[in-house]
XYZ file of N, CA and C in Angstrom:
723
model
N 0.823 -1.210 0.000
C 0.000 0.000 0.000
C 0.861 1.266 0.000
N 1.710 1.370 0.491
C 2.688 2.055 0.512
C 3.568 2.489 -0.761
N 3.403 1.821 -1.386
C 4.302 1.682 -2.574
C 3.117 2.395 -4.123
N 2.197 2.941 -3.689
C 1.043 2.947 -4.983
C 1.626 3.694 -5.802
N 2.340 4.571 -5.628
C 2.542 6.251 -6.182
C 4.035 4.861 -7.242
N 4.868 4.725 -6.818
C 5.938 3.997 -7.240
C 5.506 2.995 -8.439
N 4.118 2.103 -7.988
C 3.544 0.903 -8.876
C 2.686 1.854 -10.092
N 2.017 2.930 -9.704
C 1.900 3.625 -10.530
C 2.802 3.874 -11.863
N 3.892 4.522 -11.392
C 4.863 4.899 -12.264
C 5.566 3.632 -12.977
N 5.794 2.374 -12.334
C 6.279 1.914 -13.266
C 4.940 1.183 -13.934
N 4.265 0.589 -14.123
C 3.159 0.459 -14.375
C 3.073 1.291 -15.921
N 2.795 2.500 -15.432
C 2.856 3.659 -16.966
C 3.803 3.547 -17.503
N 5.193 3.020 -17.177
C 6.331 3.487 -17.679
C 6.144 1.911 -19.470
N 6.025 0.849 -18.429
C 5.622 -0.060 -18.796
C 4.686 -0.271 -19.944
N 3.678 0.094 -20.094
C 2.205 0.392 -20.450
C 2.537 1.197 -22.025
N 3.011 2.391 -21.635
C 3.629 3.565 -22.337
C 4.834 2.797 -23.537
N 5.813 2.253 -22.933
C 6.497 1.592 -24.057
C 5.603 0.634 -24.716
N 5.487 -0.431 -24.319
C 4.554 -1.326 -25.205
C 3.621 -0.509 -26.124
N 3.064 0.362 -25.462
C 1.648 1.039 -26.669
C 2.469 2.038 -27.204
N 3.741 2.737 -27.410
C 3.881 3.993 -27.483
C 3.546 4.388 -29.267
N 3.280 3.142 -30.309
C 2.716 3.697 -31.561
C 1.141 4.268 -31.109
N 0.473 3.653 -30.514
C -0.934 4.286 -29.924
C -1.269 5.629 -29.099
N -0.230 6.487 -28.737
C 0.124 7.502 -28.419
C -0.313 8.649 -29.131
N -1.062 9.182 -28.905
C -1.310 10.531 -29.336
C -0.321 11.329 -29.326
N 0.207 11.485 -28.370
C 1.259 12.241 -27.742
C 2.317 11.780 -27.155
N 3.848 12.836 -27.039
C 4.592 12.108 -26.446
C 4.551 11.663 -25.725
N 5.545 10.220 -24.808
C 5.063 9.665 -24.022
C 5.598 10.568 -22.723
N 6.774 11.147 -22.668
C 7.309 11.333 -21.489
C 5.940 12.319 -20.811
N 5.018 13.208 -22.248
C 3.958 14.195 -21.848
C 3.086 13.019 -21.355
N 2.728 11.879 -21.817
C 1.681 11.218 -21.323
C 1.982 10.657 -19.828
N 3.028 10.869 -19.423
C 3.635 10.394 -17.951
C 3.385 11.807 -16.914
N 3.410 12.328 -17.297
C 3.553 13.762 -16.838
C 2.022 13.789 -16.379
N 1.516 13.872 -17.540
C -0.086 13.578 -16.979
C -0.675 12.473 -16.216
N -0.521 11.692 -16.359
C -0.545 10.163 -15.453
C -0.171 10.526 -13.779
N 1.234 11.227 -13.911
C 1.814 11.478 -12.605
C 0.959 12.427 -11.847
N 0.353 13.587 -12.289
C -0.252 14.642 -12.305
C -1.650 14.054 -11.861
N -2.315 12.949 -12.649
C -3.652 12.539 -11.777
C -3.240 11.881 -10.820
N -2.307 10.976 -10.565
C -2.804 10.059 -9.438
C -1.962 11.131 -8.377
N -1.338 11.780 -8.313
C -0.874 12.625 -6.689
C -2.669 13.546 -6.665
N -3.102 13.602 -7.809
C -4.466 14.533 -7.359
C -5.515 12.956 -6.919
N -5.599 12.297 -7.135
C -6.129 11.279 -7.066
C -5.500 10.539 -5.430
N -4.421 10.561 -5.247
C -4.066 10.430 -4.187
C -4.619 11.320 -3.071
N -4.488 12.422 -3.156
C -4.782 13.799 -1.703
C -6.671 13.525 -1.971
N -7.136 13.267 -3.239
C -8.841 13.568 -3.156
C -9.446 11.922 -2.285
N -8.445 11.135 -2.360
C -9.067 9.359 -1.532
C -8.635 9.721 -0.705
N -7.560 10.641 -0.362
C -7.077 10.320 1.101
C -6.043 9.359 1.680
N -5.615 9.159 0.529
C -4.189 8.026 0.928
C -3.010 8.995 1.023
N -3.081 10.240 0.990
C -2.130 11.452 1.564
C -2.833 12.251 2.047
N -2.037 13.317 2.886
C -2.845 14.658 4.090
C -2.264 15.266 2.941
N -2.787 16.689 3.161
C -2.438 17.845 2.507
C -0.924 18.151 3.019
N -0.493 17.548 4.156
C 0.847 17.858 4.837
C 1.459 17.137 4.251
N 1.406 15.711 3.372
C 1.848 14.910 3.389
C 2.320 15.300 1.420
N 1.308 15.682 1.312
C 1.485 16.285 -0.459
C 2.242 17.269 -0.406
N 2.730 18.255 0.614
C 3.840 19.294 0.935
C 5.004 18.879 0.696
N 5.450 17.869 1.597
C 6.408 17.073 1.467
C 6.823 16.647 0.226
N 5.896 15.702 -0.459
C 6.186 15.733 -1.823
C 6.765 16.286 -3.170
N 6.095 17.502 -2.749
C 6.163 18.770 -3.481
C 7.425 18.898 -3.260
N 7.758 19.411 -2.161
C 9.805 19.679 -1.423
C 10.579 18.720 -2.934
N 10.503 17.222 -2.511
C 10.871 16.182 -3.188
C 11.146 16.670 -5.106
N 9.730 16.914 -4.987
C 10.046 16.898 -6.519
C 10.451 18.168 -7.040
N 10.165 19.341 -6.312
C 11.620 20.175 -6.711
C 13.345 19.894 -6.124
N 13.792 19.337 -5.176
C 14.793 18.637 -5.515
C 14.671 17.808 -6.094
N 14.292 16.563 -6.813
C 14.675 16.201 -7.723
C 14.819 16.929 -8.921
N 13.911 17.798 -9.288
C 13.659 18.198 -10.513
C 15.334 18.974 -10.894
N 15.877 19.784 -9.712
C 17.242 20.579 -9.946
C 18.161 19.382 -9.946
N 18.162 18.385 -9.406
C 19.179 17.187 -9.555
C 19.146 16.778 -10.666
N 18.047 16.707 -11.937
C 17.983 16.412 -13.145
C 18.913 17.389 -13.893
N 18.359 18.730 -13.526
C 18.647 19.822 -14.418
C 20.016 19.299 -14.337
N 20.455 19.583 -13.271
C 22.271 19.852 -13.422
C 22.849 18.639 -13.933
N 22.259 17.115 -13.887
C 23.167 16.024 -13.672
C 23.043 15.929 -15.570
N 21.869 15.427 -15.941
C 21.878 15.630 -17.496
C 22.450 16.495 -18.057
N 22.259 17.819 -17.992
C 23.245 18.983 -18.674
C 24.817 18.440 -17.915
N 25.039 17.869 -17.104
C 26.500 16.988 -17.307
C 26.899 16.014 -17.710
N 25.762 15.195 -18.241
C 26.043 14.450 -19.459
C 26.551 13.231 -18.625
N 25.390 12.724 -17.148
C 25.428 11.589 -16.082
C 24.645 11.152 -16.852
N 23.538 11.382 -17.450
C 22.380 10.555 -17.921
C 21.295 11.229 -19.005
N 20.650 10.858 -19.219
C 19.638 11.329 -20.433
C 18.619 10.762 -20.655
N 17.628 11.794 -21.429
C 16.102 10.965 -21.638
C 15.823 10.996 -22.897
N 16.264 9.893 -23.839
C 16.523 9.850 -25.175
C 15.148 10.423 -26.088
N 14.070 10.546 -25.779
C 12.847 10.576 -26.238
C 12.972 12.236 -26.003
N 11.818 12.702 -27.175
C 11.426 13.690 -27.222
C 9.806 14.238 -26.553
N 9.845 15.403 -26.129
C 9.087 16.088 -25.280
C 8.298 17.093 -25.827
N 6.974 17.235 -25.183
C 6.898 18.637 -25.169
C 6.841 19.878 -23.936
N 7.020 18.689 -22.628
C 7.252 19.112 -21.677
C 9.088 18.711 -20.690
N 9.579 19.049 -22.359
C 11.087 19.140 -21.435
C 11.710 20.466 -21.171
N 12.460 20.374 -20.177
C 13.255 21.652 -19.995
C 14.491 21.612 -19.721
N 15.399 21.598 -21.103
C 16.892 21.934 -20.363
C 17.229 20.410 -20.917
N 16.114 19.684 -21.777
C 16.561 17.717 -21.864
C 16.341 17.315 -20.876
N 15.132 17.456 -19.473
C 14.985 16.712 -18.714
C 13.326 17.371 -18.633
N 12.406 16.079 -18.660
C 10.524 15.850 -19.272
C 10.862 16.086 -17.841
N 9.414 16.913 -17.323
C 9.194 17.033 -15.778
C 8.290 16.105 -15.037
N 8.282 14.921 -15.632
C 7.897 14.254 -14.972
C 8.406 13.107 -13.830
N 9.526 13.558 -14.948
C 11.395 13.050 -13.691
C 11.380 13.364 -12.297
N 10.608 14.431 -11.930
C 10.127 14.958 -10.641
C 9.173 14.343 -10.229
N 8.610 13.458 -10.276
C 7.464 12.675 -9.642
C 8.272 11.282 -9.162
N 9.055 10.792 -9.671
C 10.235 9.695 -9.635
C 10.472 9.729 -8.343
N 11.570 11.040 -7.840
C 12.117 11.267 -6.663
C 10.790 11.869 -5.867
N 9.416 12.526 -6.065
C 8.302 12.468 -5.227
C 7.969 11.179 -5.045
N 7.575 10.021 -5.683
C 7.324 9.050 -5.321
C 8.117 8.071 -4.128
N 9.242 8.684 -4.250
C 9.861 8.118 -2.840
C 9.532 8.357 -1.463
N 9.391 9.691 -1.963
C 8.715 11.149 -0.582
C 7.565 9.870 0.081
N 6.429 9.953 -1.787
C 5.656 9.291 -0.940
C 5.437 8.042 -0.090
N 6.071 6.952 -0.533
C 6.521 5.821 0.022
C 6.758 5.833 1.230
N 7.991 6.838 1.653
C 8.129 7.136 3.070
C 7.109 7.893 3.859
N 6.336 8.435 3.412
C 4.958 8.855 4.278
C 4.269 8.274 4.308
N 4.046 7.522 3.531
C 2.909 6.229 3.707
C 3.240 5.207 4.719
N 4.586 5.153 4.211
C 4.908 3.811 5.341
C 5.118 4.321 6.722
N 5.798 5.598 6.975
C 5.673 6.501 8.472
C 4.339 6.119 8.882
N 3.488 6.388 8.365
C 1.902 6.153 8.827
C 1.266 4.806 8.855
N 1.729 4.428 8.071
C 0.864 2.503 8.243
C 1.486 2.151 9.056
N 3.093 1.656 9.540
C 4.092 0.603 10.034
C 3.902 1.582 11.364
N 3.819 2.783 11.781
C 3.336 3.380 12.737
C 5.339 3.879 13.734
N 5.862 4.001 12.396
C 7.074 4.395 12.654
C 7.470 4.707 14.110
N 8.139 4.729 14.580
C 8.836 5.802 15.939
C 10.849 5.393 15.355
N 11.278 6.406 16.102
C 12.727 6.713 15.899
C 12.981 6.671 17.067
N 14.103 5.709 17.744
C 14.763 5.772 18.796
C 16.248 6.363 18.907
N 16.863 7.523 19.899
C 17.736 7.799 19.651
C 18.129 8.608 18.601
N 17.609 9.366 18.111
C 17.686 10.347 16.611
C 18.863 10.991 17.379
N 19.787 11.405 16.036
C 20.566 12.645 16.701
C 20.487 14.163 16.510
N 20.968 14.514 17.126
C 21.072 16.244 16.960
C 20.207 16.733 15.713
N 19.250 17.176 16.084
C 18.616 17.974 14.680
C 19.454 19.121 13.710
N 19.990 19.688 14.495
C 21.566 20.691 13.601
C 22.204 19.710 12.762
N 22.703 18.553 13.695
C 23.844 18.141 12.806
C 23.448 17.568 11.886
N 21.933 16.697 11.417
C 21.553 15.745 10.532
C 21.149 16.302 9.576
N 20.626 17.753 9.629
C 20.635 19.086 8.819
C 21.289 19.174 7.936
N 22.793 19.466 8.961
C 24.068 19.843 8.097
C 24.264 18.871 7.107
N 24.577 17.173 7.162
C 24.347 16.250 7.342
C 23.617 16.123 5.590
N 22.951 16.103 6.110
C 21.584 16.281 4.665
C 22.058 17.015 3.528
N 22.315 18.584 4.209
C 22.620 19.583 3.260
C 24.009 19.121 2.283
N 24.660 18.697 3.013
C 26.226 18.429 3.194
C 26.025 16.927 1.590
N 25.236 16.315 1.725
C 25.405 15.187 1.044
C 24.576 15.690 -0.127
N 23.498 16.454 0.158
C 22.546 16.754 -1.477
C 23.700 17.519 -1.977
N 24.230 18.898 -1.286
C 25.446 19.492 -1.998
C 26.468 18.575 -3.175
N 26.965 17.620 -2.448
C 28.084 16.590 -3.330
C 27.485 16.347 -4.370
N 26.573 16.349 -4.510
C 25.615 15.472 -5.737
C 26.255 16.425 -6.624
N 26.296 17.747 -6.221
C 26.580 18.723 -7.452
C 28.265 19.298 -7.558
N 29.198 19.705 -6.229
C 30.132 19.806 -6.347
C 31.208 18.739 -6.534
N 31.445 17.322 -6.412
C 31.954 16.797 -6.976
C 32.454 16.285 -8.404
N 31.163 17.186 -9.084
C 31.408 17.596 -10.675
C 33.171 18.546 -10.906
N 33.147 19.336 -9.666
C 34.217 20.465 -9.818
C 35.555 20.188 -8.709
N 34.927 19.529 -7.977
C 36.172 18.966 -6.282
C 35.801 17.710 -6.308
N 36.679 17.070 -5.523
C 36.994 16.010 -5.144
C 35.294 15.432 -4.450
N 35.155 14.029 -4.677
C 34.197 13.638 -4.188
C 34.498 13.382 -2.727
N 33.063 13.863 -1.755
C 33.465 13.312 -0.153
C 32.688 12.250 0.029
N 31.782 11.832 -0.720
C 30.484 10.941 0.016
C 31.171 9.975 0.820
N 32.357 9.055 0.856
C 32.610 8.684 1.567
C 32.694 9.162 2.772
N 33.290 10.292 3.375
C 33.763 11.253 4.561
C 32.115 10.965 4.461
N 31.062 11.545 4.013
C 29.979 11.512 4.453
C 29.265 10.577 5.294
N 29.560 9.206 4.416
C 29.466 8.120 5.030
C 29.481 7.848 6.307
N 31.035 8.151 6.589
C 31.579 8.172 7.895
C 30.822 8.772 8.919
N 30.371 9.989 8.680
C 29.881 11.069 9.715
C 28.705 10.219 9.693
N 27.944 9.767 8.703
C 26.571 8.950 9.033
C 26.919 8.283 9.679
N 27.695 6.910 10.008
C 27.678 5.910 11.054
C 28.283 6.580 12.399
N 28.754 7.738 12.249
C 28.932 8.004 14.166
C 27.405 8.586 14.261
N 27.182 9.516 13.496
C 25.771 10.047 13.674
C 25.070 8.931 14.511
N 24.337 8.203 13.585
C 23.178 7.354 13.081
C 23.798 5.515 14.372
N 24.642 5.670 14.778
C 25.344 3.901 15.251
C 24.425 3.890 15.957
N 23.877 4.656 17.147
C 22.655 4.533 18.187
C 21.385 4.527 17.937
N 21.116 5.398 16.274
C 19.815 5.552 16.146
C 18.777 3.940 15.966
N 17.827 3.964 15.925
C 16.883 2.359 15.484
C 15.796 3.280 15.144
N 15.082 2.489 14.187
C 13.791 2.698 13.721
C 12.547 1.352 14.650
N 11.913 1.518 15.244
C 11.138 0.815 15.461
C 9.347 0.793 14.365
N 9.135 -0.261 14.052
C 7.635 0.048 13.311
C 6.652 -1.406 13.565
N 4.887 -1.821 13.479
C 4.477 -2.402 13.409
C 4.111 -3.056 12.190
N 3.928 -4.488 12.315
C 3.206 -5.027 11.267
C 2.641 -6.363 11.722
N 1.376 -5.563 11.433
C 0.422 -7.008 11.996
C 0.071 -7.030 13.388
N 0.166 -6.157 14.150
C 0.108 -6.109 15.372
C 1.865 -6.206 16.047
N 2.194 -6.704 15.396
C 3.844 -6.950 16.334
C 4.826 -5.729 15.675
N 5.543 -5.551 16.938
C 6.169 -4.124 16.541
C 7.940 -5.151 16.707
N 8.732 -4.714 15.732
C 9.837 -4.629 15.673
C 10.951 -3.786 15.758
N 12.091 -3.427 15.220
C 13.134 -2.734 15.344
C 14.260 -3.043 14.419
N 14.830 -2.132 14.092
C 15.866 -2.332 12.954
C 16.644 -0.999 12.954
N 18.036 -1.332 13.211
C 19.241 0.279 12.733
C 18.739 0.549 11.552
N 19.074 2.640 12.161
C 18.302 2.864 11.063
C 18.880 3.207 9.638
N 20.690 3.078 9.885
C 21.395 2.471 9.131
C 21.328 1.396 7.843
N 21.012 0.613 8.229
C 20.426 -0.736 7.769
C 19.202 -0.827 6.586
N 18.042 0.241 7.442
C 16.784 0.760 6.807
C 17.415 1.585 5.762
N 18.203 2.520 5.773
C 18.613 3.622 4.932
C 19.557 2.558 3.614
N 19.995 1.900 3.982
C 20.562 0.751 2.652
C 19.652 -0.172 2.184
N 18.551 -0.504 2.915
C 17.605 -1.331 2.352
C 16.620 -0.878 1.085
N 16.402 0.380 1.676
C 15.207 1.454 0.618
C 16.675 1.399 -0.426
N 17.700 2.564 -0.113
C 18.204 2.565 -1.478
C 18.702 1.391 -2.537
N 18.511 0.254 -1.762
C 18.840 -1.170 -2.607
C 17.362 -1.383 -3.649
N 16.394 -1.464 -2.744
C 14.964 -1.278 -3.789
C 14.977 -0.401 -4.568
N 15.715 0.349 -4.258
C 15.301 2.264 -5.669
C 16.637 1.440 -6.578
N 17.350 1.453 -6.122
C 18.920 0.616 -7.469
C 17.982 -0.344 -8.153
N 17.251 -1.088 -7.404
C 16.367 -2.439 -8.689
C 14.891 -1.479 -9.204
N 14.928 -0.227 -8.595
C 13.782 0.159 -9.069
C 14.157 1.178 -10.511
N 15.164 1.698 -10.305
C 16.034 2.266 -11.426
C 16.427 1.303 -12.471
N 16.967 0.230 -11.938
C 16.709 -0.925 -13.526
C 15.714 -1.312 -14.224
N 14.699 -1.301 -13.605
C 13.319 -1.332 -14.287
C 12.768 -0.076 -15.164
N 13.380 1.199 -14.341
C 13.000 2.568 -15.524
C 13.893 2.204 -16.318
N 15.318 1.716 -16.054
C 16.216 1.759 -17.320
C 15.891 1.051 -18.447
N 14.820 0.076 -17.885
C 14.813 -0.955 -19.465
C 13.924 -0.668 -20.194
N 12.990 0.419 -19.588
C 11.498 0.757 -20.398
C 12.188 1.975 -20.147
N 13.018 2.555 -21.099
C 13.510 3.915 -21.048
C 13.035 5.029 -20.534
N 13.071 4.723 -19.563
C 12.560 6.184 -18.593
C 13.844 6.915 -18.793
N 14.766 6.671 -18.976
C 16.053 7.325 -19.329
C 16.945 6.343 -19.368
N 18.660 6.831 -19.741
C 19.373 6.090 -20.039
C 20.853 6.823 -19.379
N 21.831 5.467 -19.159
C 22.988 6.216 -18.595
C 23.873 6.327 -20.035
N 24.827 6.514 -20.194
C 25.945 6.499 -21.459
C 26.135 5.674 -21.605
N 26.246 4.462 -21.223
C 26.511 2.959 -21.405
C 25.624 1.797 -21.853
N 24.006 2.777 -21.483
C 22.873 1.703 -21.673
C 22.531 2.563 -23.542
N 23.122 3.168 -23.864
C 22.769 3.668 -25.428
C 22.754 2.771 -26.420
N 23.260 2.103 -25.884
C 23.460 0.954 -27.646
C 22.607 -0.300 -26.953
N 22.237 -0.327 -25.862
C 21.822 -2.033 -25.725
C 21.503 -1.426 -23.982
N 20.512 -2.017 -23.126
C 20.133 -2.218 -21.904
C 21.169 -2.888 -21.623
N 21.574 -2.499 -20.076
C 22.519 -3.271 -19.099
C 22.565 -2.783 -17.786
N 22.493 -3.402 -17.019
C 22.657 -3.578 -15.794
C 22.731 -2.402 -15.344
N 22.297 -1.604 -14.017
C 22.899 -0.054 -13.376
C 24.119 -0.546 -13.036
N 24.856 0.615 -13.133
C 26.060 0.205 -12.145
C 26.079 -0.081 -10.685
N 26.810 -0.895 -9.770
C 26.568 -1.190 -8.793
C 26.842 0.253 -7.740
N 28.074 1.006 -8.467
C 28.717 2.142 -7.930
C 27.136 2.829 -7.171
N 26.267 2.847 -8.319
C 24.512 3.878 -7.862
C 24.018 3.081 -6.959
N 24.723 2.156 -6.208
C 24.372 2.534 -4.890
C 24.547 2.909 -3.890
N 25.518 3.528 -4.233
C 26.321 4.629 -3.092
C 25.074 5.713 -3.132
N 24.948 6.132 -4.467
C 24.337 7.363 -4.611
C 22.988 7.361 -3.916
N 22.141 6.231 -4.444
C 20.620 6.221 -3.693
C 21.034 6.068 -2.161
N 21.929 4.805 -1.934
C 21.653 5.184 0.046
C 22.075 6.772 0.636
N 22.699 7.050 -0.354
C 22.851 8.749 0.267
C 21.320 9.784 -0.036
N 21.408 9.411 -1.120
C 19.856 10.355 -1.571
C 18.697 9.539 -0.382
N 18.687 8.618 -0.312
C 17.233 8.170 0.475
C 17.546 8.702 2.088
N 18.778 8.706 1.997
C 19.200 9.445 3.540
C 18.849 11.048 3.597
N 19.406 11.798 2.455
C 18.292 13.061 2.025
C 16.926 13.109 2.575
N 16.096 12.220 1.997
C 15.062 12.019 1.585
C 14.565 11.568 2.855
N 15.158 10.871 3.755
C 14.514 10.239 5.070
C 14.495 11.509 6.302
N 15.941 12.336 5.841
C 16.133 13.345 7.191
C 15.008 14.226 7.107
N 14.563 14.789 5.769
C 13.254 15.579 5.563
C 12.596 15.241 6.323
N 11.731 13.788 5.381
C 10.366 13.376 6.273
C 10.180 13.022 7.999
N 11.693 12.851 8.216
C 11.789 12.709 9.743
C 11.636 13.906 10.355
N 12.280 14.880 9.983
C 12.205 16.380 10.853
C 10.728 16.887 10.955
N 10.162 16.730 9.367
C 8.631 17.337 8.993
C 7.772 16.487 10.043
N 8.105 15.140 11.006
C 7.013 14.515 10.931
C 6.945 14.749 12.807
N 8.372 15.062 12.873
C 8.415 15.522 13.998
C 8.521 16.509 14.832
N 8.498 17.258 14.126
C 7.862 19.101 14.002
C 6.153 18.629 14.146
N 5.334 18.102 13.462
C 4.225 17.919 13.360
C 3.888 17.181 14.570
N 4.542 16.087 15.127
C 3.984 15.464 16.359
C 4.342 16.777 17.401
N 5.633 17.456 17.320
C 5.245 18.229 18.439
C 4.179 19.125 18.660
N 3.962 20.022 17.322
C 2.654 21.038 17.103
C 1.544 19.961 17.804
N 1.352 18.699 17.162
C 0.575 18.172 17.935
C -0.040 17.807 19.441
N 1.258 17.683 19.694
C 1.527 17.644 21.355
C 0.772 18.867 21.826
């Protein structure tokens, strides 16, 4: 249940290649629209809060600037033509990295999340900021994500995620959790890769494998992506309080 916004997308992505002579229109535009009903289709059933579509929103303008810059560096590309591209990147590339947003709010709310041990709200900040930054200056300096790394496991060695399912509540580092999601987004990225949701420089002549290297990159991005929804959700339980 958690996953709709995600099954959605590949689903269309899917759908879209197979039919794409039946296309009226381009496809990346017919994704765009697809993406566009079900987040409205999502907030009108109620399988998101209006707080929860905020969040989203955050998401898919960072992603959307992570496109801009990484394609115009010639990391990746969306071989198909648009009428809603900008810059060589269809904006529907921004629903991709929202769909993660949503995943993690959904599942915050079903599995009935709690965080044990979080650290310092400053430093996981910095933390955050510090790792979306690399995405873009290691184009020009030296890459740190490793050093990043590092600072995550002193950070994060104490933290645990606790959540339910089924009535029984468990626990898991939240370490662990943060490599697990980005291992699903690495097999979830091979699946856009083969129904060309885009392509790296290597998959141009023939589909192949992601590199294993991208998964450095997603457990860092889903760590992005987790410090958000953690701060937003706990800002909100306190207002609540």
């Amino acid at each position: 249940m958690s996953c709709i916004f995600p099954l959605v997308i590949f689903s269309s992505l899917f759908l879209t290649d197979q039919f794409q002579a039946y296309i009226a229109i381009p496809r990346y535009d017919l994704m765009l629209l697809i993406c566009i009903a079900t987040q409205i289709l999502m907030v009108v059933g109620r399988f998101e809060s209006m707080d929860e579509l905020k969040v989203i929103c955050v998401f898919h303008i960072i992603g959307l600037l992570l496109e801009l810059f990484k394609v115009n560096m010639g990391s990746w590309s969306y071989p198909e033509e648009a009428y809603t591209k900008i810059l060589g990147v269809p904006l529907y590339s921004g629903f991709m990295y929202a769909s993660v947003a949503s995943y993690l709010c959904q599942a915050w709310r079903r599995l009935h999340v709690e965080i044990i041990a979080w650290p310092n709200v400053l430093l996981t900040t910095l933390l955050g900021a510090a790792i979306y930054l690399n995405f873009f200056t290691h184009h020009y300096i030296f890459d740190i994500r490793w050093w990043l790394v590092g600072i995550l496991f002193l950070l994060f060695f104490r933290t645990y995620v606790m959540f339910k399912v089924r009535g029984n509540t468990y626990q898991m580092p939240i370490i662990l959790a943060y490599f697990l999601i980005g291992f699903f987004v690495w097999i979830a990225e091979n699946i856009a890769t083969f129904f060309k949701a885009w392509h790296y420089p290597y998959q141009k002549e023939a589909w192949s494998l992601v590199d294993l290297g991208k998964l450095s990159s997603w457990f860092l991005l889903v760590i992005v992506s987790f410090l958000i929804v953690a701060h937003l959700k706990m800002l909100k339980g306190k207002e609540q309080a």
